[in-house]
Structure formats: structure tokens, C-alpha cells
Amino acid sequence: MGSEHPPVEEHDESKKLKVQIQEKDLLCINGCGFYGTPQWGNRCSKCWRSHLALMKKHHDFTKNRTLLSFDNFQERRKLSTESRSMTIKKIFKPSAMLGEGQSQTMTPSSSMSPVTTPTRVRSLSPESKASREAFSEYLSKNLPFLLVQDIVKTVKYATNKIHELNAISPDELSDLVQNFYQGVSEKLNHNPVFTSGKLKVRTQDVMEEIEKFLCVSCYSRLFCASSDEEVADVSLQDRIRSLHWVTAGFLETKLDFTNVSKCKTTNCQVRDKLDEAISQIIDMNGHRTAEKKLRCLIDCCHAIFEALKESVAPTSADEFLPVLIYVILKGNPPLIQSNVKFISRFALASRVMSGESGYFFTNLSCALQFVQEMNHESLRMNQDEFEAYTSGHLAPPLSLMNCACNQAIGSMERSLAEVGELLKKQQQLLVKIEELDVKMTKENEEMAVQFANFLKVNPSQKYLQMKEEREKVEQETKLACSLSDSWSSSKLSSSRNSEDEPKATEQATSTLLQ
Amino acid sequence: MDEGFRFKVILLGQGAVGKSSLLLRYVENKFSLRHISTIQASFQSKTIEVDGRQVELSIWDTAGQEKYHALGPIYYRGSQGALLLFDITDSRSFEKVKTWVKELQRVLGDSCALMIVGNKLDLEKERTVTEQEARSYAETVNAQYMETSAKENLGISQVFDRLAEEMIRMAEASPQQNTRTGNSNSANGRSNRTIELIDDEPKRSKCC
């Protein structure tokens, strides 16, 4: 609302002037024929709204980019290590490699660019630093000094140039980089050092090193550089998310998940190998060089072949491509499209066009295109059904194959079966325990009876002895009883005529005491 | 830099016509109904000698299912030769070959050497596509035609030798298509460049 700040007269005057001079000025600046208002930047309501939407989109993009992109990650990391790297830089400055001086002189010019902040150009990320060291070490080890100097100068020039170029589409940049590769390799091919055949390394090897260095040092400029591409990536990711229901069964893969019960160890391998493939393809985004990204892809593909080994060997493309698609759907690798574009634009042509890496890369491109264009026809199903599954209104039926593909359901089913088996065993055990219990009590009783009977028939020696002794004792007591009876009766009868007898005994005892 | 040639050959054919059998027979001279030793037959390379010259063949298998048909052009890119395989006992697979030929010529023009191969010669009794029919078709599309049996190792290496000869002939006829090992760059058709990343001209100012 800049119109409120100036004094009132002036404001009025300008308004008057406008009215007096040109009514055309009141029209929307977009030239749509409607009247515009100053509050809306001289636009009509409609144009203002679309302008706002555009601004918002732009704002969102920049916000997303700072949240998602590698740059920011790098920046954050840089912040934490900045002070340290500065001191390190100071220490190493005198011994820095050739071309350092050039880069120092280049920085002021590149600092003028709005995208690349001056600090970022100046202090290299740890990755760039490491790759620069590796690059210069490789060159100085394998090539004569003069040539090294030449190459370093050329590459330095190119990387600086890439950082400077702002208003350029990624495809144009790709052309430039590819031309650069071609130019350098032609130059190297015509260099007498290479044509003499004295070197251990080939032009191709040197080119690979140059490519690696260029990828790392210009990653922020080369990777996922436009908003459209990021939007495309996000929409692809959403699409893959909505296709979560597409399982190995729908893609007619020949993965053998079903023989779980038959052979547990090999089946685990199939799953493990697929997991490995998925983690490799996700890992692609984590590397900066096209070479390492492709390495991940190759490892991923080899894991797929391993997984397929159990069901079909040797694996032809007929079996391989569906599984690659399945792996992409399950893994939903981040920024995969940008990674593919990065590789196809900035990798050496030889990597992308030939050899194993080229083959797998082509397959990855195919798989991505298939995912993007996947529809009911490509899965051979009803259109309504396809749309219902994709929008989430319907869940696909759990056929055997689909179930078997789902790890969670698979392991649950296995556990359920195991639990069932255990329960059955327990039941059987309980029955047996009861049987045993009954048998034991019965046998116990029987034994007692038998024992008693047996004892009756065959009494033991000891028993006989004890019995004998008892009888003996009984007899003795009987005898004793009868004796005492008789004795007492006799005593009674003789008590009158033997009265002096106790006296005699008393006397005897007293003498004894004395 | 006349070290030799490097060619990319794509292998096209419907499922079960014997693509992987043919490839394995050629590369490793193996045939079995269940191959076990090799785990993949989708990408193979082999170096052969044609007229005393080294030729490195990279053979790319493609998925033959109908639903992946639309992806074909991605595979065709940059290939110098195509091997179109069909099963002589299956006329549908021969019809499939015809559609591929059309597509290849649409995408690559005449820059790609075509070789149509009728496989499963060992099943001669069940043949449904006659040699005459296939041969005359091949002539109309400017392709070569041969018959093979991967099972009995008939005519396999001849197929690749003939294809390699044809590819060399085409490469020499059109030198702008550079397939030499020295520089296998694909920077063709890149014009109107205004900015260079190489500063080999000293007059050029270094930056804006």
C-alpha cells in the first residue's frame, strides 16, 4: 500500500493526472481488456489472482527445494563445519593444487550470481574436496606434469563456467557438458602422450575421472536443477504410492515366493535379495557421481538376477524387467527421475550407451516409463477396477500370489501355521497326560491289591522273623503274667510265716552300707 | 585409431521363441532345458573377428511381452543391429516380428542392420511359417533371413557373423556414424552452441 505514504495532495494530484491523461492506464497491465487497480499491481481481479497463484507456486517451490535438495543439506553441514574448514583452508592454502589461484580470481564474478552464494563457491563441501584430491592424485600419478596442468586448467574452467551459467536449461547444459567431454577426449586422443602408447591409462580412464570430478563439484548445479523436474519427481512418487496395490502377481513376475513351506532357506534368500535390490536403488540418490549412481543400479540389478535365480535361470529380459518394475514400486526411490536425467545428461556417453551399465540404465528408463504410463490395459484388468484400486476405494482381492508377495501377511501366515501346530501338539500332550494319570492311579490301586495278596501268600523272611519274635514275646509275657500271678498268690499265702525275712534283708543291706 | 568396431545389437522376439537359448548358445555354447550355471541372459557381450577385424558385440535382450511393447524405442536408441527372432512353429510370433520391423524402421530409419531369424529348426515337422514366406518378407524390408536351432546349435554363430558383416558395411558406408572404439560419443545433432566449456581459444574472455 505505497499510495498511503505520500502526502494527500500529491496522491490526489497523481490520481487526477492519471484520469486526465490516459484512461488506457487504468486497464489491466496484462492487456486483457478489464480495468486494473493499483492495489493489485494494476491488474484486474482475474489477472491478480493468477499472479498470486504463480507467486505462491514459486514460493512453494523455493521452500520445497530448500527443504529437499542436496544443496541445503550441504549448506547445513557446511554451517556446522564452517569454522573448522576455514582454518583448514588457511593451513593448506600454500600447498593447494594447481588452478587454485584461478578459482580464487574467479570467485568475485560468480558471487554476483543470485543463485550461488559467494560463500558456497569459496568453501568447498567435504565431498568436493575429497574428490578434488582424488582427482589430482590420479592425474599426477598417471600422467606427465604438463598434461596434468593442462587438464586441470580445462576442467577448472568448465566447472566455474557451469557455476556461472544461470539462465540455461538443463538440456542446454547437458549439451555443453557432453560437448566438453567430447572436446576433451578428442584433445587427449590427439595428444602425443596418449598416441605414443607408453601410458598405462587410456583416454577413457582419464575421461571417467574428469566426469567424476565434474559431477561432484557441480552437483548442486547439475542435479534436479529446475522446478518442473522436481514437480515431476514428486508426482511420480505420489503415483507410485497410489500404485502400492500392484504386487508381483499383477506384474506377472516369475518370482517364486510360494515355496515357503518347501524350502525355507532359499525363499528367505529371494526376499533378502529383493530387499537388497530395493535398498540399492534407493541408495542411488545418495551418491553424487554418475558412476556411483550407476554402480548402485548395477548392484540392484544383480540382486534381482539372484532373486530370480531360484525360479528361472538364466533370466532373460522377459523376466527381469517386471521385477525391476516391482522393485521400483516397492522401493519408491527418492528423486529417481532426476537421478535418471542427471545420469543421461551428464554421464559419459559410453556409460549410458554401452556396456552393462548402459543396459541396466536403459531398463531403468523403461521401467520408469512403464510405471508412469501404467494403466488397466498394461495390467490386463478392468478399467473401473484399476481406478478403484488406485484411488483406494477398493482393496484388491487377496489371491494366493498377492498374499505371498506381501511380507507382513506372509510372515503372519507362517506364524499362524506354527502356532496352530504348537496348539495341536499341546492338545495331544494334554490328552496323553490325562491318560497317563488315569493309568497311574489304576495301576497304583492294582499294585496295592496285588502287593497285599502277594504278601499274604509269600510273607517275607523278615516278616516271619518279626512274627516269630512277636510270638515269642507274646509267649514270654504270657508266661511272665502267669508267673507273676502265681508268685503274688504264693506271696500272699506265705506273707504270714516269713515276717523275719525282711528284717534279715535290712540287716544285710545296712552292713553292706557300712 | 582403427582398433575395431563396437556394436550394439538388440534382440527382439516374443516370449518363448528362444531368445535366451539362442543368446546363451552363442555366447557360451550351452543349451539345456534348464540352464543353471548362468544366471542372466539379458545382457551379454562377445568379441569376434570378422575379416581380421575385431568386433565387439553387445547384445541387449528386450522384454517381449505385449505390455512392454511401447517401451521398445528406449531400447532401440543407438543400436546398430537388430536380431528379430521368431518361432517357425508359431505364426503369431512371425506377425510380431513384422510389427517390430516397422517400428524399428520408423525409429532408426535405415541406420540399423536387420536380421530376421526363424528359430526352432529342430521342430521342422511342426512348422507353420514357411521358409519362402519368411525370406520374401525379409527381402521386402531389406533385412537378412536365416534359420537356426538353438537346441542343435545350427546356424547360430553364422547369424551373428553375417549381422556383424552387415553392420561393418553400413558403418563404413556412413562414416559420420561413429562406432569406432576410439570415441563412442553420441553427441550427434548438437548444433548452434554459443557457449563452450572448453577455453582452447585464447581470444575468448573467461566470463561475463
PDB file of N, CA and C in Angstrom, chain B residues 12-62:
ATOM      1  N   LEU B  12      15.117 -58.953 -30.339  1.00  0.00           N
ATOM      2  CA  LEU B  12      13.675 -58.781 -30.201  1.00  0.00           C
ATOM      3  C   LEU B  12      12.981 -60.101 -30.509  1.00  0.00           C
ATOM      4  N   GLY B  13      11.954 -60.361 -29.794  1.00  0.00           N
ATOM      5  CA  GLY B  13      11.194 -61.573 -30.056  1.00  0.00           C
ATOM      6  C   GLY B  13      10.184 -61.814 -28.968  1.00  0.00           C
ATOM      7  N   GLN B  14       9.085 -62.407 -29.368  1.00  0.00           N
ATOM      8  CA  GLN B  14       8.031 -62.707 -28.416  1.00  0.00           C
ATOM      9  C   GLN B  14       8.559 -63.685 -27.365  1.00  0.00           C
ATOM     10  N   GLY B  15       7.857 -63.769 -26.250  1.00  0.00           N
ATOM     11  CA  GLY B  15       8.262 -64.710 -25.204  1.00  0.00           C
ATOM     12  C   GLY B  15       8.279 -66.137 -25.729  1.00  0.00           C
ATOM     13  N   ALA B  16       9.211 -66.934 -25.249  1.00  0.00           N
ATOM     14  CA  ALA B  16       9.298 -68.363 -25.568  1.00  0.00           C
ATOM     15  C   ALA B  16       9.674 -68.702 -27.002  1.00  0.00           C
ATOM     16  N   VAL B  17      10.211 -67.725 -27.738  1.00  0.00           N
ATOM     17  CA  VAL B  17      10.709 -68.092 -29.063  1.00  0.00           C
ATOM     18  C   VAL B  17      12.150 -68.573 -28.984  1.00  0.00           C
ATOM     19  N   GLY B  18      12.751 -68.436 -27.832  1.00  0.00           N
ATOM     20  CA  GLY B  18      14.103 -68.951 -27.648  1.00  0.00           C
ATOM     21  C   GLY B  18      15.184 -67.894 -27.669  1.00  0.00           C
ATOM     22  N   LYS B  19      14.832 -66.693 -27.244  1.00  0.00           N
ATOM     23  CA  LYS B  19      15.821 -65.610 -27.231  1.00  0.00           C
ATOM     24  C   LYS B  19      17.004 -65.945 -26.338  1.00  0.00           C
ATOM     25  N   SER B  20      16.693 -66.322 -25.091  1.00  0.00           N
ATOM     26  CA  SER B  20      17.803 -66.563 -24.169  1.00  0.00           C
ATOM     27  C   SER B  20      18.575 -67.824 -24.547  1.00  0.00           C
ATOM     28  N   SER B  21      17.876 -68.806 -25.097  1.00  0.00           N
ATOM     29  CA  SER B  21      18.586 -70.014 -25.526  1.00  0.00           C
ATOM     30  C   SER B  21      19.575 -69.691 -26.641  1.00  0.00           C
ATOM     31  N   LEU B  22      19.098 -68.899 -27.578  1.00  0.00           N
ATOM     32  CA  LEU B  22      19.958 -68.520 -28.698  1.00  0.00           C
ATOM     33  C   LEU B  22      21.173 -67.747 -28.211  1.00  0.00           C
ATOM     34  N   LEU B  23      20.913 -66.823 -27.292  1.00  0.00           N
ATOM     35  CA  LEU B  23      21.983 -65.974 -26.786  1.00  0.00           C
ATOM     36  C   LEU B  23      23.013 -66.802 -26.026  1.00  0.00           C
ATOM     37  N   LEU B  24      22.522 -67.687 -25.183  1.00  0.00           N
ATOM     38  CA  LEU B  24      23.459 -68.487 -24.395  1.00  0.00           C
ATOM     39  C   LEU B  24      24.211 -69.477 -25.268  1.00  0.00           C
ATOM     40  N   ARG B  25      23.523 -69.996 -26.246  1.00  0.00           N
ATOM     41  CA  ARG B  25      24.182 -70.919 -27.158  1.00  0.00           C
ATOM     42  C   ARG B  25      25.327 -70.195 -27.859  1.00  0.00           C
ATOM     43  N   TYR B  26      25.056 -68.948 -28.229  1.00  0.00           N
ATOM     44  CA  TYR B  26      26.069 -68.203 -28.961  1.00  0.00           C
ATOM     45  C   TYR B  26      27.225 -67.800 -28.053  1.00  0.00           C
ATOM     46  N   VAL B  27      26.905 -67.272 -26.872  1.00  0.00           N
ATOM     47  CA  VAL B  27      27.955 -66.708 -26.027  1.00  0.00           C
ATOM     48  C   VAL B  27      28.722 -67.803 -25.292  1.00  0.00           C
ATOM     49  N   GLU B  28      28.006 -68.813 -24.829  1.00  0.00           N
ATOM     50  CA  GLU B  28      28.691 -69.822 -24.019  1.00  0.00           C
ATOM     51  C   GLU B  28      28.632 -71.224 -24.593  1.00  0.00           C
ATOM     52  N   ASN B  29      27.987 -71.331 -25.747  1.00  0.00           N
ATOM     53  CA  ASN B  29      27.790 -72.624 -26.377  1.00  0.00           C
ATOM     54  C   ASN B  29      27.156 -73.630 -25.418  1.00  0.00           C
ATOM     55  N   LYS B  30      26.084 -73.194 -24.825  1.00  0.00           N
ATOM     56  CA  LYS B  30      25.387 -74.072 -23.883  1.00  0.00           C
ATOM     57  C   LYS B  30      23.941 -74.183 -24.299  1.00  0.00           C
ATOM     58  N   PHE B  31      23.391 -75.332 -24.107  1.00  0.00           N
ATOM     59  CA  PHE B  31      21.951 -75.433 -24.256  1.00  0.00           C
ATOM     60  C   PHE B  31      21.439 -76.466 -23.276  1.00  0.00           C
ATOM     61  N   SER B  32      20.460 -76.073 -22.533  1.00  0.00           N
ATOM     62  CA  SER B  32      19.801 -77.074 -21.706  1.00  0.00           C
ATOM     63  C   SER B  32      18.409 -76.548 -21.450  1.00  0.00           C
ATOM     64  N   LEU B  33      17.536 -77.438 -21.151  1.00  0.00           N
ATOM     65  CA  LEU B  33      16.155 -77.002 -20.939  1.00  0.00           C
ATOM     66  C   LEU B  33      16.063 -76.193 -19.656  1.00  0.00           C
ATOM     67  N   ARG B  34      16.925 -76.473 -18.742  1.00  0.00           N
ATOM     68  CA  ARG B  34      17.011 -75.643 -17.536  1.00  0.00           C
ATOM     69  C   ARG B  34      18.471 -75.282 -17.332  1.00  0.00           C
ATOM     70  N   HIS B  35      18.849 -74.137 -17.853  1.00  0.00           N
ATOM     71  CA  HIS B  35      20.245 -73.726 -17.659  1.00  0.00           C
ATOM     72  C   HIS B  35      20.391 -73.300 -16.205  1.00  0.00           C
ATOM     73  N   ILE B  36      21.470 -73.681 -15.612  1.00  0.00           N
ATOM     74  CA  ILE B  36      21.631 -73.331 -14.202  1.00  0.00           C
ATOM     75  C   ILE B  36      22.855 -72.461 -13.955  1.00  0.00           C
ATOM     76  N   SER B  37      23.917 -72.743 -14.679  1.00  0.00           N
ATOM     77  CA  SER B  37      25.173 -72.059 -14.357  1.00  0.00           C
ATOM     78  C   SER B  37      25.106 -70.550 -14.560  1.00  0.00           C
ATOM     79  N   THR B  38      24.462 -70.118 -15.636  1.00  0.00           N
ATOM     80  CA  THR B  38      24.415 -68.677 -15.904  1.00  0.00           C
ATOM     81  C   THR B  38      23.134 -68.123 -15.315  1.00  0.00           C
ATOM     82  N   ILE B  39      23.264 -67.022 -14.588  1.00  0.00           N
ATOM     83  CA  ILE B  39      22.023 -66.523 -14.011  1.00  0.00           C
ATOM     84  C   ILE B  39      21.367 -65.465 -14.865  1.00  0.00           C
ATOM     85  N   GLN B  40      22.079 -64.906 -15.824  1.00  0.00           N
ATOM     86  CA  GLN B  40      21.360 -63.936 -16.640  1.00  0.00           C
ATOM     87  C   GLN B  40      21.703 -64.063 -18.110  1.00  0.00           C
ATOM     88  N   ALA B  41      20.688 -63.898 -18.917  1.00  0.00           N
ATOM     89  CA  ALA B  41      20.876 -63.945 -20.359  1.00  0.00           C
ATOM     90  C   ALA B  41      20.260 -62.713 -20.973  1.00  0.00           C
ATOM     91  N   SER B  42      20.350 -61.601 -20.262  1.00  0.00           N
ATOM     92  CA  SER B  42      19.700 -60.413 -20.803  1.00  0.00           C
ATOM     93  C   SER B  42      20.718 -59.439 -21.386  1.00  0.00           C
ATOM     94  N   PHE B  43      21.909 -59.454 -20.843  1.00  0.00           N
ATOM     95  CA  PHE B  43      22.953 -58.622 -21.443  1.00  0.00           C
ATOM     96  C   PHE B  43      24.222 -59.458 -21.570  1.00  0.00           C
ATOM     97  N   GLN B  44      24.713 -59.598 -22.783  1.00  0.00           N
ATOM     98  CA  GLN B  44      25.930 -60.366 -22.992  1.00  0.00           C
ATOM     99  C   GLN B  44      26.785 -59.623 -24.009  1.00  0.00           C
ATOM    100  N   SER B  45      28.087 -59.788 -23.861  1.00  0.00           N
ATOM    101  CA  SER B  45      28.919 -59.226 -24.922  1.00  0.00           C
ATOM    102  C   SER B  45      29.939 -60.254 -25.366  1.00  0.00           C
ATOM    103  N   LYS B  46      30.290 -60.164 -26.625  1.00  0.00           N
ATOM    104  CA  LYS B  46      31.226 -61.125 -27.176  1.00  0.00           C
ATOM    105  C   LYS B  46      32.063 -60.428 -28.240  1.00  0.00           C
ATOM    106  N   THR B  47      33.331 -60.739 -28.242  1.00  0.00           N
ATOM    107  CA  THR B  47      34.212 -60.162 -29.251  1.00  0.00           C
ATOM    108  C   THR B  47      34.492 -61.210 -30.311  1.00  0.00           C
ATOM    109  N   ILE B  48      34.255 -60.857 -31.553  1.00  0.00           N
ATOM    110  CA  ILE B  48      34.525 -61.801 -32.641  1.00  0.00           C
ATOM    111  C   ILE B  48      35.448 -61.143 -33.657  1.00  0.00           C
ATOM    112  N   GLU B  49      35.903 -61.963 -34.576  1.00  0.00           N
ATOM    113  CA  GLU B  49      36.770 -61.427 -35.617  1.00  0.00           C
ATOM    114  C   GLU B  49      36.093 -61.609 -36.961  1.00  0.00           C
ATOM    115  N   VAL B  50      35.925 -60.507 -37.646  1.00  0.00           N
ATOM    116  CA  VAL B  50      35.328 -60.582 -38.981  1.00  0.00           C
ATOM    117  C   VAL B  50      36.329 -59.976 -39.958  1.00  0.00           C
ATOM    118  N   ASP B  51      36.770 -60.780 -40.904  1.00  0.00           N
ATOM    119  CA  ASP B  51      37.772 -60.339 -41.888  1.00  0.00           C
ATOM    120  C   ASP B  51      38.998 -59.743 -41.200  1.00  0.00           C
ATOM    121  N   GLY B  52      39.422 -60.377 -40.153  1.00  0.00           N
ATOM    122  CA  GLY B  52      40.631 -59.919 -39.473  1.00  0.00           C
ATOM    123  C   GLY B  52      40.443 -58.688 -38.623  1.00  0.00           C
ATOM    124  N   ARG B  53      39.194 -58.274 -38.441  1.00  0.00           N
ATOM    125  CA  ARG B  53      38.966 -57.088 -37.614  1.00  0.00           C
ATOM    126  C   ARG B  53      38.169 -57.458 -36.368  1.00  0.00           C
ATOM    127  N   GLN B  54      38.576 -56.824 -35.287  1.00  0.00           N
ATOM    128  CA  GLN B  54      37.910 -57.105 -34.012  1.00  0.00           C
ATOM    129  C   GLN B  54      36.540 -56.415 -33.965  1.00  0.00           C
ATOM    130  N   VAL B  55      35.558 -57.174 -33.612  1.00  0.00           N
ATOM    131  CA  VAL B  55      34.218 -56.598 -33.470  1.00  0.00           C
ATOM    132  C   VAL B  55      33.671 -56.984 -32.101  1.00  0.00           C
ATOM    133  N   GLU B  56      33.357 -55.972 -31.327  1.00  0.00           N
ATOM    134  CA  GLU B  56      32.779 -56.267 -30.023  1.00  0.00           C
ATOM    135  C   GLU B  56      31.261 -56.094 -30.099  1.00  0.00           C
ATOM    136  N   LEU B  57      30.574 -57.179 -29.850  1.00  0.00           N
ATOM    137  CA  LEU B  57      29.113 -57.132 -29.912  1.00  0.00           C
ATOM    138  C   LEU B  57      28.546 -57.061 -28.500  1.00  0.00           C
ATOM    139  N   SER B  58      27.708 -56.053 -28.268  1.00  0.00           N
ATOM    140  CA  SER B  58      26.952 -56.029 -27.021  1.00  0.00           C
ATOM    141  C   SER B  58      25.528 -56.412 -27.383  1.00  0.00           C
ATOM    142  N   ILE B  59      25.062 -57.482 -26.803  1.00  0.00           N
ATOM    143  CA  ILE B  59      23.737 -57.964 -27.194  1.00  0.00           C
ATOM    144  C   ILE B  59      22.750 -57.673 -26.072  1.00  0.00           C
ATOM    145  N   TRP B  60      21.761 -56.871 -26.400  1.00  0.00           N
ATOM    146  CA  TRP B  60      20.769 -56.434 -25.410  1.00  0.00           C
ATOM    147  C   TRP B  60      19.470 -57.179 -25.630  1.00  0.00           C
ATOM    148  N   ASP B  61      19.080 -57.908 -24.639  1.00  0.00           N
ATOM    149  CA  ASP B  61      17.798 -58.592 -24.719  1.00  0.00           C
ATOM    150  C   ASP B  61      16.703 -57.585 -24.349  1.00  0.00           C
ATOM    151  N   THR B  62      15.538 -57.776 -24.931  1.00  0.00           N
ATOM    152  CA  THR B  62      14.422 -56.890 -24.588  1.00  0.00           C
ATOM    153  C   THR B  62      13.240 -57.729 -24.116  1.00  0.00           C
TER     154      THR B  62
END
